Amino acid sequence: MSTSRTVLVTGGNRGIGYAIAERMIADGHRVAVTSRSGEGPAGSLTVRAEMTDSASIDAAFTEVEAQLGPVEVVVANAGITKDTLLLRMTEEEFTSVIDTNLTGTFRVVKRAAKGLLKGRFGRVILISSVVGLYGSPGQINYSSSKAALVGFARSLTRELGSRGITANVIAPGFIETDMTAELPEAQQQQYLSTIPASRFGQVAEIAGAASFLAGDDAAYISGAVIPVDGGLGMGH
Ligand SMILES: NC(=O)c1ccc[n+]([C@@H]2O[C@H](COP(=O)([O-])OP(=O)(O)OC[C@H]3O[C@@H](n4cnc5c(N)ncnc54)[C@H](OP(=O)(O)O)[C@@H]3O)[C@@H](O)[C@H]2O)c1
């Protein structure tokens, strides 16, 4: 059993974030989730936060700190897609995805960093995507935001690695959630045909990787990109 920590998961009201929060609770951690609407799983503290708004993120952290103590594990999970081909993509479609997925991660990790430094312990877990390094037509905005998280985690590792803080990236493949349910059936079948495991992933499989990275056994792992994609990305 790993040391019990205070964990904050962004976007923990559904999908992958919800499953990560559930797993962290089962692991014995104190768990808070941020949400814009709806609640995290039973046993978690739900706080409101909008990823594009630093003030709301600051207020969410302050509430979690007051109720559960300093945040020690941060899972930056909240994210969006606005898929379309480059020639049709508006600047707003590009910048809004970057603002939520990348700048939102910056806002969250920056707010967390002071507390992590003070406690001389931290686990930063960034939820990227296989398409960050693999590429995907129609996802120039999304894949750019997700590739950037690799540089983010590696720079953070170099900045804060000597203070007991690790920063790692999980790169999920195609996981069954609301995000992927929106894709047309033909596109889902096309993805399926390219996945060596020959099936889509489950949210619990991402939660398992997050659980490992938050646990005592992962203390010497930092700047890593952990693929959970049924072999789709292999080495990318
Ligand atoms: N599903 C996949 O196959 C897959 C694959 C690779 C990577 N990922 C990544 O995994 C993460 C979770 O994905 P998911 O499939 O679980 O997605 P999802 O079911 O669409 O859930 C997304 C979560 O992010 C929150 N969120 C989005 N924009 C936000 C904002 N501006 N401020 C605050 N919260 C915001 C949502 O809150 P609301 O409920 O309020 O909208 C929701 O909680 C994302 O970063 C995604 O890119 C997913």
XYZ file of N, CA and C and ligand atoms in Angstrom:
756
model
N 0.856 -1.209 0.000
C 0.000 0.000 0.000
C 0.890 1.256 0.000
N 0.613 2.157 -0.912
C 1.407 3.385 -1.004
C 1.018 4.386 0.084
N 1.873 5.351 0.316
C 1.577 6.441 1.242
C 0.318 7.166 0.787
N -0.540 7.516 1.753
C -1.769 8.228 1.419
C -1.454 9.699 1.132
N -1.958 10.204 0.017
C -1.659 11.573 -0.428
C -2.944 12.362 -0.644
N -2.795 13.682 -0.771
C -3.918 14.510 -1.222
C -3.789 14.689 -2.730
N -4.834 14.285 -3.429
C -4.814 14.230 -4.901
C -5.870 15.189 -5.451
N -5.519 15.933 -6.488
C -6.514 16.755 -7.189
C -6.544 16.330 -8.659
N -7.724 15.992 -9.142
C -7.911 15.585 -10.543
C -8.785 16.634 -11.218
N -8.309 17.219 -12.313
C -9.162 18.189 -13.014
C -10.098 17.450 -13.970
N -11.296 17.989 -14.114
C -12.292 17.337 -14.977
C -12.664 15.963 -14.458
N -12.948 15.888 -13.164
C -13.194 14.583 -12.531
C -14.653 14.202 -12.424
N -15.512 14.911 -13.135
C -16.949 14.614 -13.054
C -17.399 13.568 -14.062
N -16.541 13.238 -15.026
C -16.907 12.175 -15.984
C -15.656 11.632 -16.675
N -15.870 10.575 -17.442
C -14.811 10.026 -18.287
C -13.576 9.565 -17.526
N -12.431 9.843 -18.122
C -11.152 9.381 -17.582
C -10.886 10.000 -16.209
N -11.195 11.278 -16.051
C -10.944 11.954 -14.773
C -11.727 11.315 -13.632
N -12.963 10.973 -13.899
C -13.824 10.321 -12.894
C -13.217 8.976 -12.486
N -12.776 8.209 -13.484
C -12.196 6.881 -13.212
C -10.887 7.011 -12.431
N -10.093 8.026 -12.747
C -8.845 8.240 -12.002
C -9.170 8.579 -10.545
N -10.159 9.445 -10.357
C -10.532 9.826 -8.980
C -11.019 8.594 -8.208
N -11.849 7.773 -8.859
C -12.351 6.541 -8.210
C -11.198 5.649 -7.765
N -10.229 5.486 -8.668
C -9.094 4.603 -8.384
C -8.218 5.165 -7.252
N -8.037 6.486 -7.256
C -7.215 7.121 -6.210
C -7.889 6.957 -4.843
N -9.216 7.024 -4.818
C -9.951 6.809 -3.561
C -9.735 5.360 -3.105
N -9.873 4.425 -4.042
C -9.672 3.002 -3.711
C -8.247 2.753 -3.209
N -7.302 3.549 -3.696
C -5.903 3.412 -3.267
C -5.659 4.018 -1.881
N -6.666 4.676 -1.332
C -6.530 5.220 0.025
C -6.101 6.678 0.087
N -6.153 7.375 -1.059
C -5.778 8.791 -1.057
C -6.972 9.679 -0.693
N -6.685 10.915 -0.294
C -7.720 11.942 -0.118
C -7.879 12.613 -1.484
N -9.078 12.599 -2.029
C -9.229 12.976 -3.439
C -10.213 14.130 -3.628
N -9.763 15.126 -4.372
C -10.638 16.211 -4.801
C -10.683 16.206 -6.319
N -11.825 16.598 -6.872
C -11.917 16.745 -8.322
C -12.410 18.150 -8.629
N -11.951 18.698 -9.764
C -12.572 19.924 -10.238
C -13.635 19.549 -11.248
N -14.667 20.377 -11.273
C -15.776 20.129 -12.191
C -16.417 21.461 -12.535
N -16.972 21.541 -13.754
C -17.776 22.720 -14.085
C -19.235 22.429 -13.806
N -19.580 21.139 -13.881
C -20.964 20.729 -13.648
C -20.906 19.280 -13.201
N -21.773 18.897 -12.310
C -21.773 17.511 -11.851
C -20.734 17.287 -10.767
N -20.705 16.061 -10.292
C -19.903 15.717 -9.119
C -18.883 14.638 -9.467
N -17.839 14.561 -8.648
C -16.887 13.472 -8.733
C -17.482 12.232 -8.074
N -16.716 11.131 -8.057
C -17.230 9.891 -7.462
C -17.430 10.005 -5.949
N -18.218 9.084 -5.405
C -18.470 9.050 -3.963
C -17.148 8.979 -3.219
N -17.052 9.813 -2.188
C -15.819 9.823 -1.399
C -14.852 10.912 -1.822
N -15.170 11.615 -2.927
C -14.296 12.719 -3.361
C -14.923 14.055 -2.966
N -14.079 15.072 -2.913
C -14.543 16.447 -2.707
C -14.620 17.100 -4.086
N -15.782 17.638 -4.450
C -15.905 18.306 -5.752
C -15.799 19.816 -5.561
N -14.906 20.431 -6.331
C -14.774 21.891 -6.303
C -14.954 22.409 -7.727
N -15.526 23.595 -7.855
C -15.763 24.170 -9.184
C -14.485 24.792 -9.731
N -14.184 24.546 -10.992
C -13.071 25.266 -11.635
C -13.234 25.232 -13.140
N -12.868 26.342 -13.748
C -12.877 26.496 -15.206
C -11.401 26.605 -15.627
N -10.976 25.716 -16.519
C -9.551 25.640 -16.875
C -9.017 26.886 -17.576
N -9.902 27.685 -18.151
C -9.436 28.883 -18.854
C -9.373 30.100 -17.926
N -9.620 29.885 -16.643
C -9.724 31.006 -15.709
C -8.854 30.751 -14.468
N -7.713 31.442 -14.405
C -6.766 31.238 -13.294
C -7.405 31.479 -11.938
N -8.274 32.494 -11.855
C -8.867 32.830 -10.547
C -9.709 31.675 -10.032
N -10.433 31.019 -10.937
C -11.283 29.909 -10.473
C -10.420 28.709 -10.074
N -9.297 28.529 -10.741
C -8.380 27.436 -10.382
C -7.752 27.732 -9.019
N -7.379 28.977 -8.812
C -6.807 29.388 -7.521
C -7.814 29.131 -6.399
N -9.061 29.519 -6.625
C -10.096 29.336 -5.594
C -10.318 27.848 -5.320
N -10.277 27.027 -6.366
C -10.479 25.584 -6.198
C -9.359 24.991 -5.329
N -8.117 25.368 -5.620
C -6.988 24.866 -4.818
C -7.133 25.310 -3.357
N -7.517 26.568 -3.163
C -7.638 27.100 -1.799
C -8.669 26.291 -1.017
N -9.777 25.941 -1.686
C -10.821 25.160 -1.012
C -10.322 23.742 -0.688
N -9.612 23.136 -1.626
C -9.092 21.781 -1.396
C -8.073 21.800 -0.250
N -7.192 22.790 -0.283
C -6.166 22.894 0.775
C -6.827 23.026 2.149
N -7.903 23.821 2.206
C -8.589 24.040 3.493
C -9.245 22.748 3.990
N -9.783 21.972 3.052
C -10.545 20.784 3.479
C -9.708 19.505 3.568
N -8.718 19.367 2.672
C -7.971 18.094 2.618
C -6.478 18.249 2.896
N -6.012 19.494 2.997
C -4.576 19.719 3.182
C -3.894 19.996 1.844
N -2.596 20.317 1.872
C -1.883 20.677 0.646
C -1.967 19.575 -0.420
N -2.159 20.000 -1.659
C -2.245 19.045 -2.775
C -0.848 18.498 -3.051
N -0.757 17.179 -3.115
C 0.548 16.520 -3.344
C 0.632 15.838 -4.706
N -0.522 15.439 -5.217
C -0.575 14.782 -6.532
C -1.573 15.556 -7.391
N -1.114 16.026 -8.541
C -1.996 16.780 -9.433
C -2.160 16.006 -10.727
N -3.389 15.733 -11.095
C -3.652 15.074 -12.371
C -4.361 16.084 -13.272
N -3.622 16.605 -14.268
C -4.195 17.576 -15.203
C -4.851 16.783 -16.326
N -6.153 16.631 -16.213
C -6.902 15.735 -17.101
C -7.908 16.476 -17.983
N -8.457 17.578 -17.520
C -9.526 18.261 -18.274
C -9.032 18.605 -19.674
N -9.845 18.321 -20.666
C -9.424 18.627 -22.029
C -10.595 18.572 -22.988
N -10.398 19.208 -24.144
C -11.448 19.244 -25.174
C -10.854 18.956 -26.548
N -11.753 18.616 -27.473
C -11.388 18.545 -28.888
C -12.304 19.490 -29.665
N -11.788 20.019 -30.757
C -12.625 20.756 -31.723
C -12.060 20.358 -33.083
N -12.426 19.165 -33.532
C -11.780 18.574 -34.705
C -12.286 19.167 -36.014
N -11.356 19.472 -36.874
C -11.667 19.820 -38.262
C -10.336 19.932 -39.017
N -10.408 19.822 -40.331
C -9.163 19.870 -41.114
C -8.568 21.277 -41.112
N -7.259 21.341 -41.269
C -6.530 22.614 -41.170
C -7.181 23.741 -41.974
N -7.519 23.459 -43.230
C -8.020 24.541 -44.080
C -9.365 25.083 -43.614
N -10.069 24.282 -42.804
C -11.366 24.743 -42.282
C -11.250 25.256 -40.850
N -10.120 25.001 -40.206
C -9.995 25.340 -38.783
C -9.857 26.846 -38.596
N -10.721 27.396 -37.743
C -10.618 28.832 -37.462
C -9.543 29.043 -36.395
N -9.092 30.278 -36.309
C -8.097 30.584 -35.283
C -8.688 30.327 -33.900
N -9.980 30.603 -33.745
C -10.633 30.377 -32.437
C -10.649 28.892 -32.102
N -10.875 28.042 -33.109
C -10.878 26.589 -32.861
C -9.486 26.108 -32.445
N -8.469 26.743 -32.993
C -7.101 26.388 -32.606
C -6.788 26.899 -31.198
N -6.994 28.203 -30.993
C -6.536 28.792 -29.722
C -7.373 28.331 -28.532
N -8.646 28.033 -28.746
C -9.465 27.633 -27.591
C -9.064 26.245 -27.092
N -8.663 25.353 -28.018
C -8.208 24.024 -27.601
C -6.857 24.145 -26.868
N -5.981 24.989 -27.385
C -4.699 25.231 -26.711
C -4.946 25.849 -25.331
N -5.882 26.774 -25.275
C -6.146 27.480 -24.011
C -6.625 26.516 -22.926
N -7.493 25.589 -23.290
C -7.989 24.625 -22.293
C -6.934 23.558 -21.994
N -6.414 22.922 -23.029
C -5.579 21.728 -22.817
C -4.158 22.057 -22.366
N -3.571 23.076 -22.952
C -2.166 23.391 -22.633
C -2.068 24.518 -21.608
N -2.670 25.657 -21.898
C -2.564 26.774 -20.945
C -3.312 26.421 -19.659
N -4.395 25.655 -19.780
C -5.113 25.188 -18.588
C -4.205 24.341 -17.702
N -3.426 23.481 -18.327
C -2.460 22.668 -17.571
C -1.425 23.561 -16.898
N -0.948 24.566 -17.640
C -0.004 25.534 -17.064
C -0.605 26.208 -15.821
N -1.866 26.650 -15.955
C -2.507 27.349 -14.812
C -2.586 26.435 -13.589
N -2.944 25.188 -13.828
C -3.130 24.234 -12.726
C -1.783 23.893 -12.082
N -0.809 23.575 -12.909
C 0.490 23.144 -12.360
C 1.190 24.316 -11.681
N 1.060 25.512 -12.256
C 1.678 26.684 -11.620
C 1.071 26.910 -10.233
N -0.249 26.802 -10.153
C -0.914 27.014 -8.843
C -0.493 25.935 -7.842
N -0.246 24.734 -8.350
C 0.118 23.623 -7.460
C 1.577 23.710 -6.999
N 2.426 24.314 -7.830
C 3.879 24.178 -7.633
C 4.387 24.688 -6.290
N 3.871 25.830 -5.841
C 4.351 26.397 -4.568
C 4.170 25.401 -3.431
N 2.992 24.790 -3.378
C 2.686 23.821 -2.318
C 3.564 22.581 -2.432
N 3.804 22.142 -3.673
C 4.644 20.954 -3.878
C 6.072 21.246 -3.398
N 6.554 22.441 -3.727
C 7.917 22.821 -3.317
C 8.019 22.902 -1.802
N 7.003 23.474 -1.191
C 6.983 23.624 0.270
C 7.021 22.255 0.944
N 6.253 21.307 0.370
C 6.189 19.972 0.959
C 7.346 19.070 0.530
N 8.145 19.571 -0.390
C 9.255 18.792 -0.964
C 8.808 17.414 -1.442
N 7.595 17.401 -1.972
C 7.060 16.184 -2.587
C 6.014 16.597 -3.617
N 6.017 15.920 -4.744
C 4.953 16.188 -5.713
C 4.944 15.169 -6.822
N 3.750 14.858 -7.268
C 3.575 14.012 -8.449
C 2.667 14.778 -9.401
N 3.219 15.164 -10.540
C 2.437 15.860 -11.558
C 2.184 14.875 -12.683
N 0.927 14.644 -12.978
C 0.548 13.656 -13.994
C -0.285 14.385 -15.052
N 0.241 14.430 -16.272
C -0.439 15.157 -17.346
C -1.083 14.155 -18.296
N -2.362 14.355 -18.587
C -3.056 13.449 -19.502
C -2.953 14.014 -20.921
N -2.098 13.370 -21.699
C -1.877 13.766 -23.091
C -2.736 12.874 -23.978
N -2.176 12.436 -25.100
C -2.899 11.542 -26.012
C -1.898 10.926 -26.970
N -2.211 9.738 -27.448
C -1.356 9.104 -28.459
C -1.180 10.018 -29.672
N -2.191 10.815 -29.982
C -2.098 11.634 -31.203
C -1.124 12.807 -31.056
N -0.697 13.090 -29.806
C 0.283 14.157 -29.607
C 1.559 13.881 -30.383
N 2.009 12.641 -30.342
C 3.259 12.301 -31.038
C 3.007 11.519 -32.333
N 1.837 10.927 -32.464
C 1.514 10.081 -33.618
C 0.898 10.905 -34.749
N 0.201 11.990 -34.354
C -0.495 12.822 -35.330
C -1.856 12.260 -35.672
N -2.718 13.123 -36.152
C -4.070 12.708 -36.510
C -4.697 13.761 -37.408
N -5.172 13.355 -38.587
C -5.804 14.356 -39.458
C -7.047 14.933 -38.780
N -7.209 16.242 -38.893
C -8.381 16.886 -38.279
C -8.161 17.281 -36.836
N -6.924 17.054 -36.345
C -6.685 17.352 -34.921
C -5.405 18.167 -34.724
N -5.159 19.103 -35.629
C -3.937 19.914 -35.514
C -3.929 20.704 -34.205
N -5.084 21.233 -33.832
C -5.175 21.975 -32.567
C -4.946 21.033 -31.378
N -5.666 19.930 -31.364
C -5.628 18.984 -30.241
C -4.261 18.305 -30.126
N -3.737 17.801 -31.247
C -2.465 17.083 -31.176
C -1.331 18.029 -30.781
N -1.398 19.289 -31.230
C -0.377 20.271 -30.819
C -0.436 20.494 -29.320
N -1.654 20.622 -28.788
C -1.803 20.855 -27.338
C -1.279 19.660 -26.552
N -1.469 18.455 -27.071
C -1.079 17.249 -26.341
C 0.418 16.963 -26.474
N 1.011 17.246 -27.653
C 2.461 17.076 -27.823
C 3.202 18.024 -26.888
N 2.663 19.217 -26.721
C 3.328 20.224 -25.882
C 3.445 19.759 -24.431
N 2.547 18.896 -23.999
C 2.597 18.431 -22.608
C 3.849 17.605 -22.328
N 4.420 17.006 -23.377
C 5.656 16.232 -23.196
C 6.801 17.191 -22.852
N 6.932 18.269 -23.609
C 7.950 19.282 -23.305
C 7.720 19.898 -21.940
N 6.442 20.083 -21.619
C 6.055 20.658 -20.323
C 6.581 19.769 -19.190
N 6.259 18.476 -19.246
C 6.641 17.554 -18.156
C 8.163 17.437 -18.063
N 8.824 17.453 -19.199
C 10.283 17.280 -19.180
C 10.978 18.537 -18.665
N 10.466 19.703 -19.020
C 11.053 20.947 -18.482
C 10.782 21.036 -16.989
N 9.580 20.642 -16.583
C 9.234 20.657 -15.153
C 10.140 19.701 -14.371
N 10.407 18.553 -14.971
C 11.317 17.589 -14.346
C 12.690 18.214 -14.126
N 13.163 18.949 -15.115
C 14.492 19.578 -14.980
C 14.464 20.730 -13.969
N 13.322 21.433 -13.890
C 13.231 22.545 -12.928
C 13.083 22.065 -11.493
N 12.230 21.074 -11.281
C 11.824 20.732 -9.911
C 12.213 19.323 -9.472
N 12.924 18.612 -10.345
C 13.248 17.214 -10.052
C 14.065 17.015 -8.783
N 14.841 18.007 -8.413
C 15.699 17.859 -7.220
C 14.923 18.078 -5.919
N 13.635 18.453 -6.034
C 12.830 18.754 -4.828
C 11.808 17.671 -4.512
N 12.059 16.464 -5.001
C 11.119 15.378 -4.720
C 9.866 15.427 -5.575
N 9.945 16.177 -6.666
C 8.766 16.337 -7.529
C 9.016 15.621 -8.854
N 8.085 14.781 -9.265
C 8.167 14.147 -10.575
C 7.053 14.694 -11.470
N 7.276 14.617 -12.767
C 6.257 15.048 -13.739
C 6.263 14.052 -14.887
N 5.137 13.408 -15.096
C 5.036 12.396 -16.142
C 3.782 12.596 -16.974
N 3.816 11.977 -18.142
C 2.720 12.105 -19.096
C 2.110 10.727 -19.334
N 0.801 10.666 -19.322
C 0.111 9.451 -19.778
C -0.459 9.763 -21.155
N -0.196 8.889 -22.108
C -0.697 9.087 -23.473
C -1.731 8.001 -23.797
N -3.001 8.271 -23.491
C -4.033 7.270 -23.804
C -4.239 7.153 -25.315
N -4.607 5.956 -25.719
C -5.060 5.763 -27.096
C -6.553 6.035 -27.151
N -7.264 5.217 -27.896
C -8.711 5.411 -28.046
C -9.410 4.767 -26.851
N -9.946 5.601 -25.958
C -10.597 5.116 -24.740
C -12.101 5.387 -24.853
N -12.916 4.437 -24.464
C -14.377 4.620 -24.569
C -14.876 5.629 -23.541
N -15.174 6.850 -24.012
C -15.738 7.923 -23.172
C -16.680 8.758 -24.039
N -17.266 9.803 -23.418
C -18.130 10.742 -24.182
C -17.359 11.336 -25.354
N -16.031 11.608 -25.125
C -15.220 12.270 -26.154
C -15.149 11.420 -27.422
N -14.966 10.113 -27.257
C -14.814 9.248 -28.421
C -16.170 8.771 -28.954
N -17.202 8.780 -28.093
C -18.536 8.371 -28.548
C -19.065 9.333 -29.612
N -18.548 10.564 -29.596
C -18.987 11.585 -30.566
C -18.489 11.298 -31.977
N -17.438 10.464 -32.100
C -16.853 10.222 -33.428
C -17.782 9.362 -34.280
N -17.851 9.629 -35.586
C -18.695 8.826 -36.470
C -18.287 7.351 -36.422
N -19.269 6.451 -36.561
C -19.050 5.003 -36.482
C -17.932 4.550 -37.442
N -17.944 5.096 -38.654
C -16.940 4.675 -39.653
C -15.536 5.012 -39.173
N -15.409 6.181 -38.528
C -14.095 6.595 -38.034
C -13.662 5.700 -36.865
N -14.632 5.330 -36.018
C -14.321 4.428 -34.901
C -13.814 3.083 -35.436
N -14.473 2.566 -36.478
C -14.062 1.280 -37.063
C -12.681 1.385 -37.698
N -12.411 2.553 -38.306
C -11.106 2.760 -38.941
C -10.001 2.763 -37.876
N -10.250 3.440 -36.747
C -9.275 3.440 -35.637
C -9.047 2.011 -35.148
N -10.172 1.283 -34.969
C -10.106 -0.067 -34.409
C -9.179 -0.955 -35.240
N -9.251 -0.777 -36.547
C -8.460 -1.636 -37.434
C -6.963 -1.380 -37.291
N -6.591 -0.222 -36.717
C -5.155 0.104 -36.598
C -4.587 -0.201 -35.206
N -5.425 -0.622 -34.273
C -4.959 -0.845 -32.891
C -4.524 -2.296 -32.726
N -3.223 -2.530 -32.444
C -2.760 -3.920 -32.306
C -3.584 -4.740 -31.313
N -4.049 -4.151 -30.229
C -4.833 -4.910 -29.239
C -6.224 -5.258 -29.773
N -6.606 -4.637 -30.880
C -7.870 -4.925 -31.552
C -9.106 -4.646 -30.684
N -8.970 -3.673 -29.817
C -10.119 -3.215 -29.020
C -9.834 -1.795 -28.547
N -10.898 -1.105 -28.123
C -10.717 0.210 -27.524
C -10.348 0.032 -26.050
N -9.775 1.090 -25.458
C -9.380 1.022 -24.057
C -10.518 1.413 -23.129
N -10.363 1.049 -21.860
C -11.343 1.392 -20.836
C -10.743 2.453 -19.910
N -11.610 3.281 -19.355
C -11.112 4.365 -18.486
C -10.301 3.806 -17.305
N -10.684 2.638 -16.821
C -9.963 2.053 -15.674
C -8.511 1.742 -16.029
N -8.236 1.539 -17.310
C -6.863 1.226 -17.720
C -5.970 2.477 -17.663
N -6.571 3.641 -17.885
C -5.817 4.898 -17.707
C -5.641 5.155 -16.206
N -6.690 4.876 -15.457
C -6.627 5.088 -14.003
C -5.532 4.227 -13.371
N -5.330 3.035 -13.906
C -4.280 2.153 -13.374
C -2.902 2.768 -13.535
N -2.657 3.387 -14.694
C -1.354 4.028 -14.923
C -1.185 5.234 -13.997
N -2.269 5.998 -13.806
C -2.194 7.178 -12.922
C -1.937 6.739 -11.483
N -2.580 5.644 -11.093
C -2.398 5.105 -9.742
C -0.933 4.744 -9.510
N -0.344 4.094 -10.493
C 1.078 3.713 -10.395
C 1.968 4.958 -10.261
N 1.716 5.961 -11.110
C 2.570 7.162 -11.087
C 2.434 7.944 -9.779
N 1.269 7.836 -9.144
C 1.058 8.541 -7.865
C 1.645 7.766 -6.693
N 1.945 6.510 -6.906
C 2.344 5.630 -5.799
C 3.832 5.667 -5.489
N 4.185 5.041 -4.385
C 5.577 5.047 -3.915
C 6.538 4.400 -4.920
N 6.076 3.415 -5.667
C 6.958 2.695 -6.592
C 7.437 3.546 -7.769
N 6.784 4.704 -7.997
C 7.145 5.513 -9.169
C 8.045 6.695 -8.817
N 8.629 6.676 -7.619
C 9.390 7.840 -7.143
C 10.554 8.235 -8.061
N 11.104 7.274 -8.788
C 12.302 7.557 -9.601
C 11.969 7.646 -11.093
N 10.697 7.801 -11.395
C 10.271 7.934 -12.798
C 9.834 9.381 -13.013
N 10.491 10.082 -13.941
C 10.080 11.454 -14.236
C 10.421 11.799 -15.674
N 9.571 12.602 -16.279
C 9.761 12.989 -17.680
C 9.389 11.877 -18.642
N 8.711 10.861 -18.134
C 8.346 9.717 -18.986
C 7.001 9.953 -19.679
N 6.862 9.311 -20.814
C 5.569 9.284 -21.500
C 5.103 7.837 -21.463
N 4.017 7.587 -20.751
C 3.531 6.214 -20.610
C 2.354 5.999 -21.551
N 2.546 5.195 -22.585
C 1.439 4.954 -23.508
C 0.466 3.935 -22.920
N -0.816 4.214 -23.025
C -1.847 3.237 -22.634
C -2.806 3.204 -23.818
N -2.378 2.494 -24.855
C -3.050 2.654 -26.151
C -3.174 1.353 -26.951
N -3.026 0.221 -26.286
C -3.162 -1.048 -27.009
C -2.117 -1.245 -28.090
N -1.005 -0.488 -27.989
C 0.082 -0.638 -28.959
C -0.016 0.284 -30.157
N -1.016 1.163 -30.171
C -1.218 2.028 -31.347
C -0.013 2.918 -31.645
N 0.545 3.554 -30.630
C 1.611 4.542 -30.859
C 3.004 3.957 -30.910
N 3.235 2.896 -30.182
C 4.528 2.213 -30.081
C 5.759 3.059 -30.383
N 6.300 3.662 -29.337
C 7.559 4.379 -29.512
C 7.381 5.819 -29.935
N 6.139 6.209 -30.205
C 5.920 7.616 -30.563
C 5.440 8.392 -29.348
N -11.218 9.399 -24.509
C -10.093 9.185 -25.176
O -10.000 8.285 -26.037
C -8.866 9.998 -24.896
C -7.704 9.645 -25.570
C -6.554 10.364 -25.332
C -6.561 11.398 -24.436
N -7.703 11.734 -23.787
C -7.626 12.863 -22.861
O -8.096 12.463 -21.583
C -8.682 13.579 -20.927
C -10.086 13.211 -20.479
O -10.813 12.803 -21.621
P -12.265 12.139 -21.565
O -12.348 11.232 -22.724
O -12.541 11.662 -20.202
O -13.132 13.429 -21.927
P -14.611 13.855 -21.543
O -15.426 12.666 -21.160
O -15.037 14.730 -22.668
O -14.365 14.744 -20.213
C -13.606 15.905 -20.298
C -13.498 16.514 -18.922
O -12.767 17.747 -19.027
C -13.557 18.802 -18.478
N -13.292 20.068 -19.147
C -13.238 20.306 -20.472
N -13.007 21.614 -20.702
C -12.924 22.208 -19.488
C -12.712 23.541 -19.063
N -12.533 24.556 -19.934
N -12.700 23.808 -17.732
C -12.903 22.814 -16.844
N -13.109 21.537 -17.170
C -13.122 21.241 -18.486
C -14.975 18.342 -18.706
O -15.855 19.075 -17.894
P -17.439 19.242 -18.297
O -18.091 17.939 -17.903
O -17.874 20.403 -17.492
O -17.462 19.482 -19.774
C -14.873 16.873 -18.348
O -14.837 16.721 -16.947
C -8.655 14.736 -21.916
O -7.538 15.566 -21.664
C -8.494 14.027 -23.244
O -7.874 14.846 -24.200
C -8.870 11.063 -24.000
